Each structure stands twice: as structure tokens, then as C-alpha cells.
JSON list of C-alpha atoms in Angstrom, two decimals:
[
{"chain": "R", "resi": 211, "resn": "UNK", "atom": "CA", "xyz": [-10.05, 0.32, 14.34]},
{"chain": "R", "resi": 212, "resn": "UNK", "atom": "CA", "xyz": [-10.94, -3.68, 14.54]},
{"chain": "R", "resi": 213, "resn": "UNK", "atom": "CA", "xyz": [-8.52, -6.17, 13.25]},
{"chain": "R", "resi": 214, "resn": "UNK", "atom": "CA", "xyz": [-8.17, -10.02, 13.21]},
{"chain": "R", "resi": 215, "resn": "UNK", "atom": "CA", "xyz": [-5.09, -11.40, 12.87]},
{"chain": "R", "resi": 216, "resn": "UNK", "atom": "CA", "xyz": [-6.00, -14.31, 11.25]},
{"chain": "R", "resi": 217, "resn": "UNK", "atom": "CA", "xyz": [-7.51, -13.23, 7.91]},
{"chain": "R", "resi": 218, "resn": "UNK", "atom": "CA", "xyz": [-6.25, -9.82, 8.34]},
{"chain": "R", "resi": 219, "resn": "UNK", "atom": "CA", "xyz": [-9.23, -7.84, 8.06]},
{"chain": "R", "resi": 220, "resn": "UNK", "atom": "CA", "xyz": [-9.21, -3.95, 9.44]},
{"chain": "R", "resi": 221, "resn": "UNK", "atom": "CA", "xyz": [-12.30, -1.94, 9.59]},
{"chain": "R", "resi": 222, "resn": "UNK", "atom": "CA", "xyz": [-12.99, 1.67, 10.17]},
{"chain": "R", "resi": 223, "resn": "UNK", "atom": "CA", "xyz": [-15.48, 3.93, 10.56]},
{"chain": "R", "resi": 224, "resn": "UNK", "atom": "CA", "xyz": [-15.38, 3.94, 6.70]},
{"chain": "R", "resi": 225, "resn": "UNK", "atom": "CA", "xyz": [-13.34, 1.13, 5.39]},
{"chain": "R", "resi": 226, "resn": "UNK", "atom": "CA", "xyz": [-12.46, -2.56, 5.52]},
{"chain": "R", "resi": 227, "resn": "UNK", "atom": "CA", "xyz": [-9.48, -3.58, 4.64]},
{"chain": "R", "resi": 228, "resn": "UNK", "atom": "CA", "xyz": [-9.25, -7.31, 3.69]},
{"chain": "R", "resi": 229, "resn": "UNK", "atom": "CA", "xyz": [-6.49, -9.61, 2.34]},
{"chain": "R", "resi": 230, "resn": "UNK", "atom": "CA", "xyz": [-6.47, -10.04, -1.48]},
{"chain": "R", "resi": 231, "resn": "UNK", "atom": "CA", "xyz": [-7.63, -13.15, -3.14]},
{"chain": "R", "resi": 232, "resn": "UNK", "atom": "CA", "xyz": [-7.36, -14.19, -6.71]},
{"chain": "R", "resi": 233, "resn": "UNK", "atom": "CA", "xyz": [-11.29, -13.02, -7.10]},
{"chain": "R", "resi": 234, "resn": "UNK", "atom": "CA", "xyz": [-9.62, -9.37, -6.74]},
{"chain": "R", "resi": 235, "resn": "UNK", "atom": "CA", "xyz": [-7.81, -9.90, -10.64]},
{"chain": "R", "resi": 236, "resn": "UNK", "atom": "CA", "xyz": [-10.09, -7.58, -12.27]},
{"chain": "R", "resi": 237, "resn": "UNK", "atom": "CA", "xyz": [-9.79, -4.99, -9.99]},
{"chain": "R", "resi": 238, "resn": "UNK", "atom": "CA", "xyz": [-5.94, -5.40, -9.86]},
{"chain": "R", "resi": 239, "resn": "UNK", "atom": "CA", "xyz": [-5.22, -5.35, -13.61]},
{"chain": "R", "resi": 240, "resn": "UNK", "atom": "CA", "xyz": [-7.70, -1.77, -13.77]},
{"chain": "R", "resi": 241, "resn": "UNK", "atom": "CA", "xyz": [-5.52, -0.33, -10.73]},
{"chain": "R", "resi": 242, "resn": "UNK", "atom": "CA", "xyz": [-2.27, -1.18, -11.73]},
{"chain": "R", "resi": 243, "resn": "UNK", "atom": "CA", "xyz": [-3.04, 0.41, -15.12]},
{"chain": "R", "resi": 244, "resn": "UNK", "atom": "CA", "xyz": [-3.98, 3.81, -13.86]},
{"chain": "R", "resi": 245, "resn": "UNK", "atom": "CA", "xyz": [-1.68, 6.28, -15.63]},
{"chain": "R", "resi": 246, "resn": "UNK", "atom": "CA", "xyz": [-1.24, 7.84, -11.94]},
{"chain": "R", "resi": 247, "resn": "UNK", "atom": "CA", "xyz": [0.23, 3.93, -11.33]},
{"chain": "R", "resi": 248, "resn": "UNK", "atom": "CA", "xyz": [2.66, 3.93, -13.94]},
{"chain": "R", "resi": 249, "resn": "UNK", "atom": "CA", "xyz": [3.56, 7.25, -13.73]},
{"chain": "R", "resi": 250, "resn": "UNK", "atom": "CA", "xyz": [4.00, 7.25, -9.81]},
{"chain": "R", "resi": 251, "resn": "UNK", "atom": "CA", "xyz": [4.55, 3.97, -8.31]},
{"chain": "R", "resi": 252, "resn": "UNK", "atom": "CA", "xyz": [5.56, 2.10, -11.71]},
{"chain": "R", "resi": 253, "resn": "UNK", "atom": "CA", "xyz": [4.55, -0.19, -14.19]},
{"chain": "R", "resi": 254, "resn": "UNK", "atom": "CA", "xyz": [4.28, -3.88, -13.26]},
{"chain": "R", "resi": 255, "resn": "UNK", "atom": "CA", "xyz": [3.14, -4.72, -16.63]},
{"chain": "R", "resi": 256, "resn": "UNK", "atom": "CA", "xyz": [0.04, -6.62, -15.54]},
{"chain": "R", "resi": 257, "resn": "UNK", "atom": "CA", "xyz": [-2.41, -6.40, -18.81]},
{"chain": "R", "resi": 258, "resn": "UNK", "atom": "CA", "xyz": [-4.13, -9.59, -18.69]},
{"chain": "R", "resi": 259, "resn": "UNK", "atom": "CA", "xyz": [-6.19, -11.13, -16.10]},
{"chain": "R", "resi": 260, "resn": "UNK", "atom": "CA", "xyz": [-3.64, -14.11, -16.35]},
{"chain": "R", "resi": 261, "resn": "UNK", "atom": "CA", "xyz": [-1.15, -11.84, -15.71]},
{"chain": "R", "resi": 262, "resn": "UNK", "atom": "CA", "xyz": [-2.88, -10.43, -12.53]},
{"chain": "R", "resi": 263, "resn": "UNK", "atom": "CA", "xyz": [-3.32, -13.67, -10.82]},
{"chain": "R", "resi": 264, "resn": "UNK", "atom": "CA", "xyz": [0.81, -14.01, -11.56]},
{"chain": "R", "resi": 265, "resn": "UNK", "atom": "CA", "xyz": [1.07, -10.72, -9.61]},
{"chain": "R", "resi": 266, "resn": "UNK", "atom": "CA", "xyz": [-1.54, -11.13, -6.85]},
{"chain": "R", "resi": 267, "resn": "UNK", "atom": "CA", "xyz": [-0.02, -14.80, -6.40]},
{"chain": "R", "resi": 268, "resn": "UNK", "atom": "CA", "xyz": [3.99, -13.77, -6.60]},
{"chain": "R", "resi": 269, "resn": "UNK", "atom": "CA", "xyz": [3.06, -10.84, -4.26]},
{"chain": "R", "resi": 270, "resn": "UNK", "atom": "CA", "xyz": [0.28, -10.37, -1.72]},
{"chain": "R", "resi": 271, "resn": "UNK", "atom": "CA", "xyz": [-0.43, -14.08, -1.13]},
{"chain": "R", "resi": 272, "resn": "UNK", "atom": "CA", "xyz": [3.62, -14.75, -1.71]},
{"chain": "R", "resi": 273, "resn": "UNK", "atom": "CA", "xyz": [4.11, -11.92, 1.50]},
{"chain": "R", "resi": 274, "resn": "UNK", "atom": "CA", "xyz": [1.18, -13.17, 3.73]},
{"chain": "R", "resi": 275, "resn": "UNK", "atom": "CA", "xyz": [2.62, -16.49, 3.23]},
{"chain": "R", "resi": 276, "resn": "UNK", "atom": "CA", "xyz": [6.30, -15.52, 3.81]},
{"chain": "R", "resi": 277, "resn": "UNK", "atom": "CA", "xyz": [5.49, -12.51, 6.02]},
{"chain": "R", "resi": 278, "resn": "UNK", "atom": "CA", "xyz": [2.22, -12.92, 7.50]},
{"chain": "R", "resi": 279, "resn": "UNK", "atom": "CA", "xyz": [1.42, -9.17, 5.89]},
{"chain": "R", "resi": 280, "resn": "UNK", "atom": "CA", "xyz": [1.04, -7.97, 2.73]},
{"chain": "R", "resi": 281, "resn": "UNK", "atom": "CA", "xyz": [-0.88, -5.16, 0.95]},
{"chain": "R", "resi": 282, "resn": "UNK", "atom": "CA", "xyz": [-4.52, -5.17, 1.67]},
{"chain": "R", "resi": 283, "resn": "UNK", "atom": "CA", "xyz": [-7.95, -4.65, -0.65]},
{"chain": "R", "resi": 284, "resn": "UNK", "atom": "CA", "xyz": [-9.61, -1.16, 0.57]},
{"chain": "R", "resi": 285, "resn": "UNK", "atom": "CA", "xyz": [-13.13, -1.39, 0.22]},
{"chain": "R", "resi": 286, "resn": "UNK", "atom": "CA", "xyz": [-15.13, 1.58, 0.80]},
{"chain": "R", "resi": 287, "resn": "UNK", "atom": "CA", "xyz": [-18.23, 0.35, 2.92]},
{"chain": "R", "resi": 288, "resn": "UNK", "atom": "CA", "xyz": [-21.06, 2.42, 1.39]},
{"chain": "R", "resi": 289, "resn": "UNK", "atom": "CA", "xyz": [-20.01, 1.44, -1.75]},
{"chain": "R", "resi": 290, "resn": "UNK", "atom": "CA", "xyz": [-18.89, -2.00, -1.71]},
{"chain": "R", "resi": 291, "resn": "UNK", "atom": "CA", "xyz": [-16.26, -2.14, -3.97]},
{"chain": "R", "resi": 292, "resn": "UNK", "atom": "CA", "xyz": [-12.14, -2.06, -4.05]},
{"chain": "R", "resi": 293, "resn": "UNK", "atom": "CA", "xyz": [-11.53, 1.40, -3.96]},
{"chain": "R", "resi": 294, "resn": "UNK", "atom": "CA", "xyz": [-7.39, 0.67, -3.75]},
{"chain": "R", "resi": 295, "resn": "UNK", "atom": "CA", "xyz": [-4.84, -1.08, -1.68]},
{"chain": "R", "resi": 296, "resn": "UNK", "atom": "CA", "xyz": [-3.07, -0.36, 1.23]},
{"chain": "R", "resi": 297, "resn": "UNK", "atom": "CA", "xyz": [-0.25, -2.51, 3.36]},
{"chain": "R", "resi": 298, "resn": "UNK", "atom": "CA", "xyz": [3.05, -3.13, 4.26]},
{"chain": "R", "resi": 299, "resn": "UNK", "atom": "CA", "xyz": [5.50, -4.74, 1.93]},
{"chain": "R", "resi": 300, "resn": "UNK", "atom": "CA", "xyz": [9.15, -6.04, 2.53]},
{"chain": "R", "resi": 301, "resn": "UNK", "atom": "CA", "xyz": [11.38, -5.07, -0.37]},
{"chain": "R", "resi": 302, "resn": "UNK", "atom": "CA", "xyz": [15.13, -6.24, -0.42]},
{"chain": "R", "resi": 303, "resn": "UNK", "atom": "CA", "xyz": [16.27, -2.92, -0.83]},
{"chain": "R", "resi": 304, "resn": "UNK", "atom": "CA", "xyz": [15.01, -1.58, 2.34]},
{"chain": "R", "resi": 305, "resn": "UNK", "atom": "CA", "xyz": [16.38, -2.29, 5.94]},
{"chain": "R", "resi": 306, "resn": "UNK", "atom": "CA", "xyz": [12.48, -2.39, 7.74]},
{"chain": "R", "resi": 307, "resn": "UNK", "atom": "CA", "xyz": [9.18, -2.86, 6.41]},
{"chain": "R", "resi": 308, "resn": "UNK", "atom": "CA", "xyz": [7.50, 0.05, 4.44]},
{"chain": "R", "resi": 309, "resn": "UNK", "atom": "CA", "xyz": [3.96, 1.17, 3.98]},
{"chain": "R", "resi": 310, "resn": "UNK", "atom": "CA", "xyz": [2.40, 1.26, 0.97]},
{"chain": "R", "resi": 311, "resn": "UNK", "atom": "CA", "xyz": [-1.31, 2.53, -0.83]},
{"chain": "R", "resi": 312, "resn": "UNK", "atom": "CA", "xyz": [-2.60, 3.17, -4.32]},
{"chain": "R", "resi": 313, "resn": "UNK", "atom": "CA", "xyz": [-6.37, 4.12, -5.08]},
{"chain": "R", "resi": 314, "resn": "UNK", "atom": "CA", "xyz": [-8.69, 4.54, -8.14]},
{"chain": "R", "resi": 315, "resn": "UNK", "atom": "CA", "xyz": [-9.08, 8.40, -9.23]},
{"chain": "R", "resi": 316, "resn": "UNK", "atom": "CA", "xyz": [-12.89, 7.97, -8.29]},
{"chain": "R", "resi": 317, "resn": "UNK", "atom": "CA", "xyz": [-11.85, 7.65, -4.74]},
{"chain": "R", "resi": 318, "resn": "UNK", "atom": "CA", "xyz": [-8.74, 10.45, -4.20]},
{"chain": "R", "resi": 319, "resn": "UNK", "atom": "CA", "xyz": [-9.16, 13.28, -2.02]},
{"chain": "R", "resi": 320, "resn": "UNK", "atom": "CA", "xyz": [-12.16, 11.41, -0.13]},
{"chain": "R", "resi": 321, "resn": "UNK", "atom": "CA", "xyz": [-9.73, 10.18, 3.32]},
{"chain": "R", "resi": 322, "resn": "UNK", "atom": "CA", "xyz": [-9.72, 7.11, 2.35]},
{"chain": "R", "resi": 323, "resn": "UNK", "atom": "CA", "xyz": [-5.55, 6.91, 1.98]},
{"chain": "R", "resi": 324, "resn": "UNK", "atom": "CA", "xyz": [-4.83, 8.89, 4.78]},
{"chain": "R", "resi": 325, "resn": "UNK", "atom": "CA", "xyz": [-7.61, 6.46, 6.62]},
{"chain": "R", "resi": 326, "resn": "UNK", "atom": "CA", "xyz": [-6.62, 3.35, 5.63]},
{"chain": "R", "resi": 327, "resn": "UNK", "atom": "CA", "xyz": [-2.91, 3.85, 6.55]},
{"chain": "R", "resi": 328, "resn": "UNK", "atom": "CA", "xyz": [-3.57, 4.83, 9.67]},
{"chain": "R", "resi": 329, "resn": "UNK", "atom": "CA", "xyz": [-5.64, 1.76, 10.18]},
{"chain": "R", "resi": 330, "resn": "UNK", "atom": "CA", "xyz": [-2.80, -0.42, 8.46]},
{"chain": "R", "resi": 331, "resn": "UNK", "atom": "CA", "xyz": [-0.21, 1.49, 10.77]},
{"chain": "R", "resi": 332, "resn": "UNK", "atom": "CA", "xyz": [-1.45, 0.96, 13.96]},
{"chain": "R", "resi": 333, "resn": "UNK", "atom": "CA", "xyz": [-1.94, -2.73, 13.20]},
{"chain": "R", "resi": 334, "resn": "UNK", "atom": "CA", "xyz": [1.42, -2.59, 12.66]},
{"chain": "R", "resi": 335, "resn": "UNK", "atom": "CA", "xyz": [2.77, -0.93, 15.82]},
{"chain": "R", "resi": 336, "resn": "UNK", "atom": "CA", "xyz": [0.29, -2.75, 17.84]},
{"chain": "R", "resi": 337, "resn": "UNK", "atom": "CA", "xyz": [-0.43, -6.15, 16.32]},
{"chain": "R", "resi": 338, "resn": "UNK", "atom": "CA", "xyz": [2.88, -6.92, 15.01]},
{"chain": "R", "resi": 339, "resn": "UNK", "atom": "CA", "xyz": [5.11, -4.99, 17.35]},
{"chain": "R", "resi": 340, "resn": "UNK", "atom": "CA", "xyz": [7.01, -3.08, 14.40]},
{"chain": "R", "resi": 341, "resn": "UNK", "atom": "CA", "xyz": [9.36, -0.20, 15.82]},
{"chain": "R", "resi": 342, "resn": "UNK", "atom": "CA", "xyz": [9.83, 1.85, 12.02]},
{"chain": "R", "resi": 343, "resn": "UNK", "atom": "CA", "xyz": [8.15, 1.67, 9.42]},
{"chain": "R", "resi": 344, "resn": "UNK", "atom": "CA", "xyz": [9.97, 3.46, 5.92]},
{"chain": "R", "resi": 345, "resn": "UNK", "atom": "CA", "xyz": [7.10, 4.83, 2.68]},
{"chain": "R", "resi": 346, "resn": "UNK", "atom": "CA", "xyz": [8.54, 5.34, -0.55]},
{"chain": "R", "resi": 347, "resn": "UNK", "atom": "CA", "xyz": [7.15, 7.67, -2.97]},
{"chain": "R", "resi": 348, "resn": "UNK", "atom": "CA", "xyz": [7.89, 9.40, -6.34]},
{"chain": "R", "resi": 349, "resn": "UNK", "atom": "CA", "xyz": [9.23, 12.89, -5.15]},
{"chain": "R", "resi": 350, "resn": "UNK", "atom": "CA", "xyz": [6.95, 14.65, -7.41]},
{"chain": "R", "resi": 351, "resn": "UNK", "atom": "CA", "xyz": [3.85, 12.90, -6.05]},
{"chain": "R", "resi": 352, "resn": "UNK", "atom": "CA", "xyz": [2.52, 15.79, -3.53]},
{"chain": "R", "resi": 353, "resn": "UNK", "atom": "CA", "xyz": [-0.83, 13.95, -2.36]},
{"chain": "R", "resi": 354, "resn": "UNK", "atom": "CA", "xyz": [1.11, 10.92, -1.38]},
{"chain": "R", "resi": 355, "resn": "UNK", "atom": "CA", "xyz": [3.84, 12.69, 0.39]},
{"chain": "R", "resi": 356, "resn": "UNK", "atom": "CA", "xyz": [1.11, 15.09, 2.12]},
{"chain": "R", "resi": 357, "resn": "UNK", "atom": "CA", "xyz": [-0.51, 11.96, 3.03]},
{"chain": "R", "resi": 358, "resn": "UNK", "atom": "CA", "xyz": [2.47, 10.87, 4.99]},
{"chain": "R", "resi": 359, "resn": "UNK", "atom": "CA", "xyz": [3.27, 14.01, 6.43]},
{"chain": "R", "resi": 360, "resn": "UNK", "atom": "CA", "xyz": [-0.38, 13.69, 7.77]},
{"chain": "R", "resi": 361, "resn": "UNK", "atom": "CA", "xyz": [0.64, 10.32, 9.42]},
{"chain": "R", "resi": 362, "resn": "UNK", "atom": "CA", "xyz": [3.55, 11.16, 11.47]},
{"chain": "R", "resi": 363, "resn": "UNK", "atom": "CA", "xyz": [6.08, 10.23, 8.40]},
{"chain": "R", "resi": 364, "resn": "UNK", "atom": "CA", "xyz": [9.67, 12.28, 8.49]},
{"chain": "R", "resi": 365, "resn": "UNK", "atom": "CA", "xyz": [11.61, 12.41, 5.41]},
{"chain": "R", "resi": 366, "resn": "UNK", "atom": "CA", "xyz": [14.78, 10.30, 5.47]},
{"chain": "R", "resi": 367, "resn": "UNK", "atom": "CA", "xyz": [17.17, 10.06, 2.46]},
{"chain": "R", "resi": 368, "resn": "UNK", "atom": "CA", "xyz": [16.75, 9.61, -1.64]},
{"chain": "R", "resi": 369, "resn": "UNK", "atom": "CA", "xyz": [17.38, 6.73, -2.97]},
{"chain": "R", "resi": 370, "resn": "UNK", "atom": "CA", "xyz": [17.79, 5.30, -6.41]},
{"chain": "R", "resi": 371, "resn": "UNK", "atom": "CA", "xyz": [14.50, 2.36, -6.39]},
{"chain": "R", "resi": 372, "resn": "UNK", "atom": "CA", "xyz": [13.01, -0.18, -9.19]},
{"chain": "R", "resi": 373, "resn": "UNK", "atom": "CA", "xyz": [14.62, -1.52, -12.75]},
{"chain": "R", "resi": 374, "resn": "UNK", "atom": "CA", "xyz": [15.02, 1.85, -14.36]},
{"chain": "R", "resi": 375, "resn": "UNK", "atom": "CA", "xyz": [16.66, 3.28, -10.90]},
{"chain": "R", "resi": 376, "resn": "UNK", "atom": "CA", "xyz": [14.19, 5.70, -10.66]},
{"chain": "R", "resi": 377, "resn": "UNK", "atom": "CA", "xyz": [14.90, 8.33, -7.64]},
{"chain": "R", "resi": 378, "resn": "UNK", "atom": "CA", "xyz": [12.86, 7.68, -4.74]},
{"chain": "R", "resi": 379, "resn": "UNK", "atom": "CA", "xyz": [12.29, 10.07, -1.25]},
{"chain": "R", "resi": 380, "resn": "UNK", "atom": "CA", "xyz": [12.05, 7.60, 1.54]},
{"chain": "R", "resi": 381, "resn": "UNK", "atom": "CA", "xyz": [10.21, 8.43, 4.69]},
{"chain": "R", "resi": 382, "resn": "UNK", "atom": "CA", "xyz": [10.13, 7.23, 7.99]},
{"chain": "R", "resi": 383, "resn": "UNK", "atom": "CA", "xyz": [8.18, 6.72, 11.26]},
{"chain": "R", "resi": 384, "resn": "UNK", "atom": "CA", "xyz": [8.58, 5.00, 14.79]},
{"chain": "R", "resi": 385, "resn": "UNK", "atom": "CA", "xyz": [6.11, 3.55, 16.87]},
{"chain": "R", "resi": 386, "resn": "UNK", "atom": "CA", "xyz": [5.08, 6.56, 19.68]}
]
């Protein structure tokens, strides 16, 4: 894994993993529309491209800005397109930073989350000198939660997340 700090960009063997810019709207509003979005993560009721450069401006450029991290553009590099996003957020609700990652259906089952965060994690430990990272996820999404289980994640607590309060399995991991 390569990174550089200052326009945080990660590569792999298989991925880079690049800030998002406004140029990324289209790709955000078809994402964040995915029924396995919605239904899983939640719906941030992004259905115009006006509306996605709200979101992409309020969120990943609002965190790099305030943070100097947000969630990151996965591009797969044989195909050359945004395949999903992966990153580290800081939500109010939580106590430490958490991990988070959301791909197309075209791209599920291929690595490329279980890739990706492991990229995005070791920046963290490494790079930024983080000592626990949290992941949220729905409790009935299996993939994601195998996914973290795959990375070293141990399950913490429920906890009651979003507008509608939905219930929540938090997860957590140290730096080795």
C-alpha cells in the first residue's frame, strides 16, 4: 500500500483510492441510491445532481477540511471507474473515528471492500497514528459484518444510530 498525505491517494495492488471531488456527483447520486444503500446504511436523500454536490460538499470535502480524512472514491484500476467509497468518518455520536465503505452491486464479492479497508486502515494506524477505530453496520448486513470480521474488527455494543434510531452493531479494532 502507497499513500500521500497530501491529496490522500492509496493504491493497491488493485485499487486507488482518491479523495472525492465535485466531478464524482454522478457517481454519488447512483451509489447513494442503491436499494442495498437505503436499505443498509440509509437514505441521505440525494436525487439530484444539485443535491449531490450539497452532500459531497457538507461531507467529504467538509471532513478533509475539518479532519484532514474523509471517505475516499474506490476506483478499480482495470476498470477505471468509482466502484464505491471507503474512509473514515467522525460522527458525533461516536467516541473515536469509524471506518466506513459502500460499493456498486457490479463490484461485491470481488475484494475490493475487504481491500480497500485494509488499505484505508493501515493509513490510519500508520499515517495518522489512530489507536481504535469503531465500524457501524446494519446487524442484518452479513457481507459487511464478515468483511470486518476479516479485518481484525471485534463486536462491541448496539446502539440506537441515525434520525429514525435505527439499531446499529458497532465494532471495534486497535492498532496491533
Amino acid at each position: 500500500m502507497k499513500a500521500e498525505t497530501e491529496s490522500i491517494v492509496i493504491t493497491t495492488d488493485r485499487l486507488t483510492l482518491r479523495r472525492v471531488s465535485l466531478n464524482d456527483a454522478e457517481f454519488i447520486r447512483e451509489l447513494l441510491n442503491e436499494p442495498s444503500f437505503i436499505q443498509n446504511i440509509g437514505d441521505k436523500k440525494v436525487r439530484t445532481l444539485d443535491e449531490a454536490h450539497a452532500y459531497i460538499e457538507s461531507g467529504p470535502l467538509a471532513s478533509y477540511e475539518k479532519f484532514g480524512f474523509g471517505l475516499l472514491v474506490v476506483e478499480v484500476n482495470s476498470v477505471g471507474r468509482p466502484a464505491g467509497i471507503c474512509g473514515l468518518l467522525k460522527r458525533d455520536t461516536l467516541e473515536d473515528v469509524d471506518i466506513g465503505y459502500a460499493f456498486l452491486p457490479g463490484f461485491w464479492s470481488k475484494g475490493y471492500a475487504l481491500e480497500s479497508a485494509e488499505a484505508v486502515l493501515s493509513y490510519a494506524f500508520e499515517s495518522l497514528r489512530l489507536n481504535r477505530i469503531l465500524a457501524i453496520t446494519n446487524p442484518e448486513n452479513q457481507p459487511s459484518i464478515r468483511v470486518l470480521e476479516k479485518l481484525g474488527f471485534h463486536y462491541l455494543r448496539m446502539m440506537q444510530m441515525g434520525d429514525e434510531g435505527r439499531e446499529t452493531k458497532v465494532f471495534v479494532r486497535s492498532r496491533c
